[in-house]
Structure formats: structure tokens, C-alpha cells
Amino acid sequence: MGDLVRLEKNDGIGTIRLDRPPMNALNTQVQEEIRAAATEATADDSVRAVIVYGGEKVFAAGADIKEMANMSYVDMSSRAADLSAALGAVARIPKPVVAAITGYALGGGCELALACDWRVVADDAKLGQPEIKLGIIPGAGGTQRLARLVGPARAKDIVLSGRMVDAAEALRIGLADQVVPAAEVYPAAVELIRPYLSGPAQAIRAAKVAIDGGLEMDLTSALAWESQLFAALFATDDRREGMAAFVEKRKPDFTGR
């Protein structure tokens, strides 16, 4: 359990909760505690889906600029990979992951949201990658995951301008998946992932790995990857239960095995 980030578990949902007021700035400690919470959520079979949440007021308003301001190239050349890996640990959670965004998701906060599978956004929230205004670029997925999500032209607009994106635009361009009143963000995130809590965990894991991994491959390699994952699921209890339930015209009772 970290001092600034904790993994709260309740009824199959693991909530990675950022708690560094007032703005949840992602200093080195927060980054490493995010990595630890993501690793724990990955390993814990009782966690079937994950919500990343910064609280009722703000998701995360970026990196800790005071911490970064005096860092040299030598300092950052060794730290940059760790920063990327910390948020990458969230992207690699082999379970459904949703960001519940209130207030601001800027810079590293936006990159943390991009590492999730979906984003539920408050109607008054602001998202963006303002690093260009500091003379730098996003360094933890902002240039890569954003471009894959909204396309290169829109990503260049957002990254090169450093402007904020409101909730309505975020929904229109695919940066947000749902927009709800701020008070409903966390409950909406719970409802989004609820259907996966009783689903076939190994098949859900395989589907996510197939999609995410396949995006990094050429089509021929990705289809071969998909075939391997598809065949492997025939070794699971849930595959046998799912097919038996279909034949017997009943609801399957998946165990995650």
C-alpha cells in the first residue's frame, strides 16, 4: 500500500486511487506507486477489472514540474524510461481498465488515462498534453497512444498546440468514451466494467492481449498471434463451461479458470 497511490479492492473491482492533493501531480513517488498498484492488480485474481481514479476534484494535472525543473539531460535520460514503464504497467494490466476522470487530466495525467482501455469523463473536465508549453514533449505515451486513439492529425493538433480539450470534444474525437456529470463519474465507471466481473477471465485477458499486441504487428503476424491465443483457450474450464451452457441453453457459470 503506497502513501500516495493505493489499490482498493471491492467486489472484484480494483480501484487504483491517486491521493496527492491538491492536483495529484505525478512525481517520482507517485509514478512508482502507480506501477506497484498496477502490478498488484495484475497479480491478484480476485481483481477482475480496474478503475483508475483521482478523486472527486481532479484526476491528475500532470507531472511534478518543480521536481523536473532542475533535472539535466543525464538525469532524465535515466528516468524517462522508468516514467514510461510506470504508466505502461497500467496499459499491461490484462483486465478491463477504465479511467474515471474528474477535473483535469493533463500531461502525465492524460497519459495515465490513455494507458486505460476506456475513459469516463466529467462534463466539466479538461484533458490535454501541454508539455510543448514547457519546451518539451509528452514522454510517457502521449505522442504514441494518443495518435493511435484519435489519429495522427488530431494528436499533432493537441500535442503541438498544448491546448486543453473539453469533454464534448474529447467524446467527439474518441478521447472520451462516456461523458457524465462530475458526481456520476465513478459510478459510471463501475457500471462500464460491471459486465466483465463475471465473464470468462482468461478469454477477456486473451482478447485484450490480442488486440493490444496485434496493433504492434503486421496483419499476417497479428492473425497468427490471434490464432495462438484462440487455440490456447480450449485448455480452459471456462471454454468448456461456455460451450456446454450454449448447448444446454442455460447461462454459463464462469470461474475464471
mmCIF file of C-alpha atoms in Angstrom:
data_model
loop_
_atom_site.group_PDB
_atom_site.id
_atom_site.type_symbol
_atom_site.label_atom_id
_atom_site.label_comp_id
_atom_site.label_asym_id
_atom_site.label_seq_id
_atom_site.Cartn_x
_atom_site.Cartn_y
_atom_site.Cartn_z
ATOM 1 C CA MET A 1 0.000 0.000 0.000
ATOM 2 C CA GLY A 2 1.587 3.270 -1.124
ATOM 3 C CA ASP A 3 1.417 6.592 0.660
ATOM 4 C CA LEU A 4 0.084 8.464 -2.387
ATOM 5 C CA VAL A 5 -1.454 5.690 -4.510
ATOM 6 C CA ARG A 6 -3.380 2.719 -3.209
ATOM 7 C CA LEU A 7 -5.220 -0.248 -4.667
ATOM 8 C CA GLU A 8 -8.675 -0.544 -3.120
ATOM 9 C CA LYS A 9 -10.486 -3.844 -3.725
ATOM 10 C CA ASN A 10 -14.233 -4.330 -3.579
ATOM 11 C CA ASP A 11 -16.434 -6.999 -5.189
ATOM 12 C CA GLY A 12 -13.991 -7.814 -7.968
ATOM 13 C CA ILE A 13 -13.126 -4.187 -8.755
ATOM 14 C CA GLY A 14 -9.662 -2.863 -8.016
ATOM 15 C CA THR A 15 -9.518 0.934 -7.810
ATOM 16 C CA ILE A 16 -6.097 2.487 -8.296
ATOM 17 C CA ARG A 17 -6.685 5.626 -6.241
ATOM 18 C CA LEU A 18 -4.352 8.611 -6.598
ATOM 19 C CA ASP A 19 -4.243 10.707 -3.443
ATOM 20 C CA ARG A 20 -1.699 13.511 -3.654
ATOM 21 C CA PRO A 21 -3.657 16.731 -3.156
ATOM 22 C CA PRO A 22 -4.269 19.236 -4.441
ATOM 23 C CA MET A 23 -3.672 18.157 -8.072
ATOM 24 C CA ASN A 24 -2.323 14.587 -7.940
ATOM 25 C CA ALA A 25 0.927 15.707 -9.601
ATOM 26 C CA LEU A 26 2.864 12.676 -10.784
ATOM 27 C CA ASN A 27 6.193 12.961 -9.022
ATOM 28 C CA THR A 28 8.607 10.038 -8.925
ATOM 29 C CA GLN A 29 6.965 8.538 -5.852
ATOM 30 C CA VAL A 30 3.508 8.648 -7.419
ATOM 31 C CA GLN A 31 4.843 7.115 -10.626
ATOM 32 C CA GLU A 32 6.421 4.205 -8.793
ATOM 33 C CA GLU A 33 3.358 3.667 -6.624
ATOM 34 C CA ILE A 34 1.181 3.572 -9.761
ATOM 35 C CA ARG A 35 3.497 0.905 -11.123
ATOM 36 C CA ALA A 36 3.250 -1.083 -7.868
ATOM 37 C CA ALA A 37 -0.561 -0.816 -7.757
ATOM 38 C CA ALA A 38 -0.839 -1.921 -11.399
ATOM 39 C CA THR A 39 1.457 -4.875 -10.735
ATOM 40 C CA GLU A 40 -0.638 -5.896 -7.731
ATOM 41 C CA ALA A 41 -3.886 -5.577 -9.704
ATOM 42 C CA THR A 42 -2.392 -7.754 -12.428
ATOM 43 C CA ALA A 43 -1.337 -10.497 -9.999
ATOM 44 C CA ASP A 44 -4.477 -10.591 -7.840
ATOM 45 C CA ASP A 45 -7.027 -12.998 -9.343
ATOM 46 C CA SER A 46 -9.766 -11.547 -7.128
ATOM 47 C CA VAL A 47 -9.453 -8.296 -9.109
ATOM 48 C CA ARG A 48 -11.448 -8.809 -12.303
ATOM 49 C CA ALA A 49 -11.442 -5.203 -13.563
ATOM 50 C CA VAL A 50 -9.745 -1.939 -12.623
ATOM 51 C CA ILE A 51 -10.730 1.720 -12.249
ATOM 52 C CA VAL A 52 -8.054 4.440 -12.171
ATOM 53 C CA TYR A 53 -9.404 7.368 -10.165
ATOM 54 C CA GLY A 54 -8.012 10.611 -8.798
ATOM 55 C CA GLY A 55 -10.967 11.540 -6.615
ATOM 56 C CA GLU A 56 -13.943 13.853 -6.886
ATOM 57 C CA LYS A 57 -11.982 17.001 -7.808
ATOM 58 C CA VAL A 58 -9.112 16.068 -10.122
ATOM 59 C CA PHE A 59 -7.739 13.047 -11.976
ATOM 60 C CA ALA A 60 -4.115 14.170 -12.352
ATOM 61 C CA ALA A 61 -2.904 17.556 -13.547
ATOM 62 C CA GLY A 62 0.433 16.410 -14.907
ATOM 63 C CA ALA A 63 3.979 15.736 -13.803
ATOM 64 C CA ASP A 64 5.595 17.473 -10.861
ATOM 65 C CA ILE A 65 7.289 20.351 -12.709
ATOM 66 C CA LYS A 66 9.107 21.524 -9.596
ATOM 67 C CA GLU A 67 10.760 18.120 -9.383
ATOM 68 C CA MET A 68 11.648 18.129 -13.089
ATOM 69 C CA ALA A 69 12.786 21.737 -13.427
ATOM 70 C CA ASN A 70 16.371 21.171 -12.283
ATOM 71 C CA MET A 71 16.894 17.813 -13.950
ATOM 72 C CA SER A 72 19.623 17.594 -16.581
ATOM 73 C CA TYR A 73 19.649 15.503 -19.742
ATOM 74 C CA VAL A 74 21.707 12.906 -17.886
ATOM 75 C CA ASP A 75 19.148 12.849 -15.063
ATOM 76 C CA MET A 76 16.165 12.496 -17.358
ATOM 77 C CA SER A 77 17.786 10.042 -19.758
ATOM 78 C CA SER A 78 17.848 7.526 -16.923
ATOM 79 C CA ARG A 79 14.431 8.494 -15.501
ATOM 80 C CA ALA A 80 12.387 8.773 -18.712
ATOM 81 C CA ALA A 81 12.231 5.019 -19.308
ATOM 82 C CA ASP A 82 11.044 4.450 -15.738
ATOM 83 C CA LEU A 83 8.292 7.041 -16.169
ATOM 84 C CA SER A 84 7.097 5.366 -19.357
ATOM 85 C CA ALA A 85 7.267 1.936 -17.732
ATOM 86 C CA ALA A 86 5.269 3.095 -14.707
ATOM 87 C CA LEU A 87 2.309 4.113 -16.866
ATOM 88 C CA GLY A 88 2.971 1.182 -19.176
ATOM 89 C CA ALA A 89 2.290 -1.112 -16.217
ATOM 90 C CA VAL A 90 -1.293 0.185 -16.275
ATOM 91 C CA ALA A 91 -1.562 -0.446 -20.017
ATOM 92 C CA ARG A 92 -0.322 -4.011 -19.475
ATOM 93 C CA ILE A 93 -2.926 -4.939 -16.849
ATOM 94 C CA PRO A 94 -4.549 -7.928 -18.616
ATOM 95 C CA LYS A 95 -8.003 -6.985 -17.366
ATOM 96 C CA PRO A 96 -10.531 -4.299 -18.343
ATOM 97 C CA VAL A 97 -9.288 -0.906 -17.122
ATOM 98 C CA VAL A 98 -11.239 2.374 -17.137
ATOM 99 C CA ALA A 99 -10.079 5.865 -16.194
ATOM 100 C CA ALA A 100 -12.652 7.824 -14.155
ATOM 101 C CA ILE A 101 -11.731 11.431 -14.934
ATOM 102 C CA THR A 102 -12.785 14.493 -12.970
ATOM 103 C CA GLY A 103 -11.307 17.981 -13.144
ATOM 104 C CA TYR A 104 -8.069 17.799 -15.112
ATOM 105 C CA ALA A 105 -6.204 15.027 -16.915
ATOM 106 C CA LEU A 106 -3.215 16.925 -18.267
ATOM 107 C CA GLY A 107 0.287 15.921 -19.295
ATOM 108 C CA GLY A 108 1.198 12.780 -17.388
ATOM 109 C CA GLY A 109 -2.383 12.627 -16.143
ATOM 110 C CA CYS A 110 -3.674 12.431 -19.697
ATOM 111 C CA GLU A 111 -1.019 9.827 -20.464
ATOM 112 C CA LEU A 112 -2.232 7.777 -17.487
ATOM 113 C CA ALA A 113 -5.768 7.973 -18.859
ATOM 114 C CA LEU A 114 -4.515 6.930 -22.301
ATOM 115 C CA ALA A 115 -2.998 3.806 -20.745
ATOM 116 C CA CYS A 116 -6.513 2.649 -19.813
ATOM 117 C CA ASP A 117 -8.952 0.831 -22.090
ATOM 118 C CA TRP A 118 -11.737 3.397 -21.680
ATOM 119 C CA ARG A 119 -12.198 6.888 -20.296
ATOM 120 C CA VAL A 120 -15.311 8.081 -18.435
ATOM 121 C CA VAL A 121 -15.055 11.874 -18.307
ATOM 122 C CA ALA A 122 -16.853 14.505 -16.239
ATOM 123 C CA ASP A 123 -18.767 17.028 -18.333
ATOM 124 C CA ASP A 124 -16.612 19.866 -16.954
ATOM 125 C CA ALA A 125 -13.263 18.040 -17.224
ATOM 126 C CA LYS A 126 -10.296 19.157 -19.321
ATOM 127 C CA LEU A 127 -7.780 16.865 -20.988
ATOM 128 C CA GLY A 128 -4.587 17.667 -22.840
ATOM 129 C CA GLN A 129 -0.851 17.393 -23.380
ATOM 130 C CA PRO A 130 0.533 20.853 -22.521
ATOM 131 C CA GLU A 131 4.200 19.792 -22.428
ATOM 132 C CA ILE A 132 5.049 21.834 -25.530
ATOM 133 C CA LYS A 133 4.476 24.978 -23.464
ATOM 134 C CA LEU A 134 7.366 23.871 -21.244
ATOM 135 C CA GLY A 135 9.673 23.310 -24.191
ATOM 136 C CA ILE A 136 9.342 19.527 -24.094
ATOM 137 C CA ILE A 137 7.055 16.807 -25.492
ATOM 138 C CA PRO A 138 4.994 14.113 -23.788
ATOM 139 C CA GLY A 139 7.313 11.362 -22.582
ATOM 140 C CA ALA A 140 5.073 8.615 -21.209
ATOM 141 C CA GLY A 141 2.869 7.674 -24.145
ATOM 142 C CA GLY A 142 1.277 10.980 -25.088
ATOM 143 C CA THR A 143 2.636 11.068 -28.629
ATOM 144 C CA GLN A 144 2.078 7.361 -29.272
ATOM 145 C CA ARG A 145 -1.112 6.246 -27.519
ATOM 146 C CA LEU A 146 -2.909 9.487 -28.363
ATOM 147 C CA ALA A 147 -2.102 9.148 -32.077
ATOM 148 C CA ARG A 148 -3.311 5.553 -32.073
ATOM 149 C CA LEU A 149 -6.531 6.582 -30.348
ATOM 150 C CA VAL A 150 -7.576 9.749 -32.189
ATOM 151 C CA GLY A 151 -5.388 9.617 -35.303
ATOM 152 C CA PRO A 152 -2.118 11.405 -36.093
ATOM 153 C CA ALA A 153 -3.614 14.691 -37.316
ATOM 154 C CA ARG A 154 -5.694 15.274 -34.194
ATOM 155 C CA ALA A 155 -2.840 14.113 -31.975
ATOM 156 C CA LYS A 156 -0.488 16.625 -33.631
ATOM 157 C CA ASP A 157 -3.017 19.405 -33.065
ATOM 158 C CA ILE A 158 -3.354 18.570 -29.379
ATOM 159 C CA VAL A 159 0.349 17.964 -28.727
ATOM 160 C CA LEU A 160 1.805 20.791 -30.848
ATOM 161 C CA SER A 161 -0.631 23.378 -29.506
ATOM 162 C CA GLY A 162 -0.649 22.184 -25.907
ATOM 163 C CA ARG A 163 -4.296 23.240 -25.718
ATOM 164 C CA MET A 164 -6.919 21.772 -23.421
ATOM 165 C CA VAL A 165 -9.666 19.552 -24.807
ATOM 166 C CA ASP A 166 -13.080 19.849 -23.193
ATOM 167 C CA ALA A 167 -15.329 16.868 -22.533
ATOM 168 C CA ALA A 168 -17.569 17.415 -25.567
ATOM 169 C CA GLU A 169 -14.637 17.473 -27.970
ATOM 170 C CA ALA A 170 -12.992 14.540 -26.206
ATOM 171 C CA LEU A 171 -16.141 12.479 -26.788
ATOM 172 C CA ARG A 172 -16.396 13.583 -30.416
ATOM 173 C CA ILE A 173 -12.823 12.611 -31.305
ATOM 174 C CA GLY A 174 -12.755 9.373 -29.310
ATOM 175 C CA LEU A 175 -10.569 10.569 -26.438
ATOM 176 C CA ALA A 176 -13.539 10.022 -24.094
ATOM 177 C CA ASP A 177 -15.925 7.076 -24.218
ATOM 178 C CA GLN A 178 -18.603 8.494 -21.907
ATOM 179 C CA VAL A 179 -19.317 11.976 -20.590
ATOM 180 C CA VAL A 180 -21.383 12.267 -17.413
ATOM 181 C CA PRO A 181 -21.892 14.835 -14.629
ATOM 182 C CA ALA A 182 -18.883 15.013 -12.331
ATOM 183 C CA ALA A 183 -20.688 13.387 -9.402
ATOM 184 C CA GLU A 184 -21.508 10.369 -11.578
ATOM 185 C CA VAL A 185 -18.027 9.660 -12.939
ATOM 186 C CA TYR A 186 -17.007 6.890 -10.552
ATOM 187 C CA PRO A 187 -20.429 5.150 -10.516
ATOM 188 C CA ALA A 188 -20.476 5.291 -14.333
ATOM 189 C CA ALA A 189 -17.028 3.695 -14.432
ATOM 190 C CA VAL A 190 -18.283 0.914 -12.166
ATOM 191 C CA GLU A 191 -21.251 0.302 -14.460
ATOM 192 C CA LEU A 192 -18.994 0.234 -17.505
ATOM 193 C CA ILE A 193 -16.833 -2.587 -16.143
ATOM 194 C CA ARG A 194 -19.538 -4.472 -14.215
ATOM 195 C CA PRO A 195 -20.357 -6.846 -17.119
ATOM 196 C CA TYR A 196 -16.760 -8.114 -17.111
ATOM 197 C CA LEU A 197 -16.679 -9.077 -13.434
ATOM 198 C CA SER A 198 -18.433 -12.409 -14.007
ATOM 199 C CA GLY A 199 -17.136 -13.032 -17.515
ATOM 200 C CA PRO A 200 -14.585 -15.642 -18.626
ATOM 201 C CA ALA A 201 -11.416 -14.053 -17.235
ATOM 202 C CA GLN A 202 -8.962 -15.992 -19.406
ATOM 203 C CA ALA A 203 -10.855 -15.178 -22.602
ATOM 204 C CA ILE A 204 -11.117 -11.498 -21.623
ATOM 205 C CA ARG A 205 -7.375 -11.464 -20.931
ATOM 206 C CA ALA A 206 -6.649 -13.134 -24.284
ATOM 207 C CA ALA A 207 -8.897 -10.717 -26.179
ATOM 208 C CA LYS A 208 -7.183 -7.676 -24.672
ATOM 209 C CA VAL A 209 -3.710 -9.089 -25.301
ATOM 210 C CA ALA A 210 -4.694 -9.991 -28.876
ATOM 211 C CA ILE A 211 -5.975 -6.506 -29.676
ATOM 212 C CA ASP A 212 -3.183 -4.559 -27.971
ATOM 213 C CA GLY A 213 -0.407 -6.835 -29.200
ATOM 214 C CA GLY A 214 -1.808 -7.079 -32.699
ATOM 215 C CA LEU A 215 -1.687 -3.305 -33.129
ATOM 216 C CA GLU A 216 2.098 -3.519 -32.927
ATOM 217 C CA MET A 217 2.366 -6.183 -35.658
ATOM 218 C CA ASP A 218 1.790 -6.504 -39.379
ATOM 219 C CA LEU A 219 -1.510 -8.166 -40.250
ATOM 220 C CA THR A 220 -0.055 -11.594 -41.023
ATOM 221 C CA SER A 221 1.788 -11.738 -37.705
ATOM 222 C CA ALA A 222 -1.225 -10.403 -35.821
ATOM 223 C CA LEU A 223 -3.523 -13.055 -37.302
ATOM 224 C CA ALA A 224 -1.046 -15.768 -36.284
ATOM 225 C CA TRP A 225 -0.926 -14.272 -32.770
ATOM 226 C CA GLU A 226 -4.724 -14.294 -32.624
ATOM 227 C CA SER A 227 -4.842 -17.942 -33.720
ATOM 228 C CA GLN A 228 -2.432 -18.987 -30.969
ATOM 229 C CA LEU A 229 -4.449 -17.214 -28.289
ATOM 230 C CA PHE A 230 -7.703 -18.618 -29.679
ATOM 231 C CA ALA A 231 -6.420 -22.196 -29.609
ATOM 232 C CA ALA A 232 -4.972 -21.813 -26.097
ATOM 233 C CA LEU A 233 -8.407 -21.020 -24.684
ATOM 234 C CA PHE A 234 -9.520 -24.561 -25.499
ATOM 235 C CA ALA A 235 -7.470 -25.638 -22.473
ATOM 236 C CA THR A 236 -9.622 -23.582 -20.062
ATOM 237 C CA ASP A 237 -12.524 -24.660 -17.877
ATOM 238 C CA ASP A 238 -14.471 -21.571 -18.934
ATOM 239 C CA ARG A 239 -14.342 -22.593 -22.587
ATOM 240 C CA ARG A 240 -15.835 -25.983 -21.701
ATOM 241 C CA GLU A 241 -18.464 -24.360 -19.473
ATOM 242 C CA GLY A 242 -19.355 -21.722 -22.058
ATOM 243 C CA MET A 243 -19.901 -24.228 -24.830
ATOM 244 C CA ALA A 244 -21.767 -26.657 -22.579
ATOM 245 C CA ALA A 245 -24.066 -23.852 -21.424
ATOM 246 C CA PHE A 246 -24.746 -22.875 -25.036
ATOM 247 C CA VAL A 247 -25.662 -26.445 -25.997
ATOM 248 C CA GLU A 248 -27.805 -26.857 -22.866
ATOM 249 C CA LYS A 249 -29.478 -23.467 -23.368
ATOM 250 C CA ARG A 250 -28.535 -22.083 -19.947
ATOM 251 C CA LYS A 251 -26.481 -19.227 -18.545
ATOM 252 C CA PRO A 252 -22.771 -20.117 -18.162
ATOM 253 C CA ASP A 253 -21.158 -20.146 -14.724
ATOM 254 C CA PHE A 254 -17.643 -18.927 -15.416
ATOM 255 C CA THR A 255 -14.955 -19.425 -12.762
ATOM 256 C CA GLY A 256 -12.036 -17.646 -14.399
ATOM 257 C CA ARG A 257 -10.118 -20.897 -14.879
#
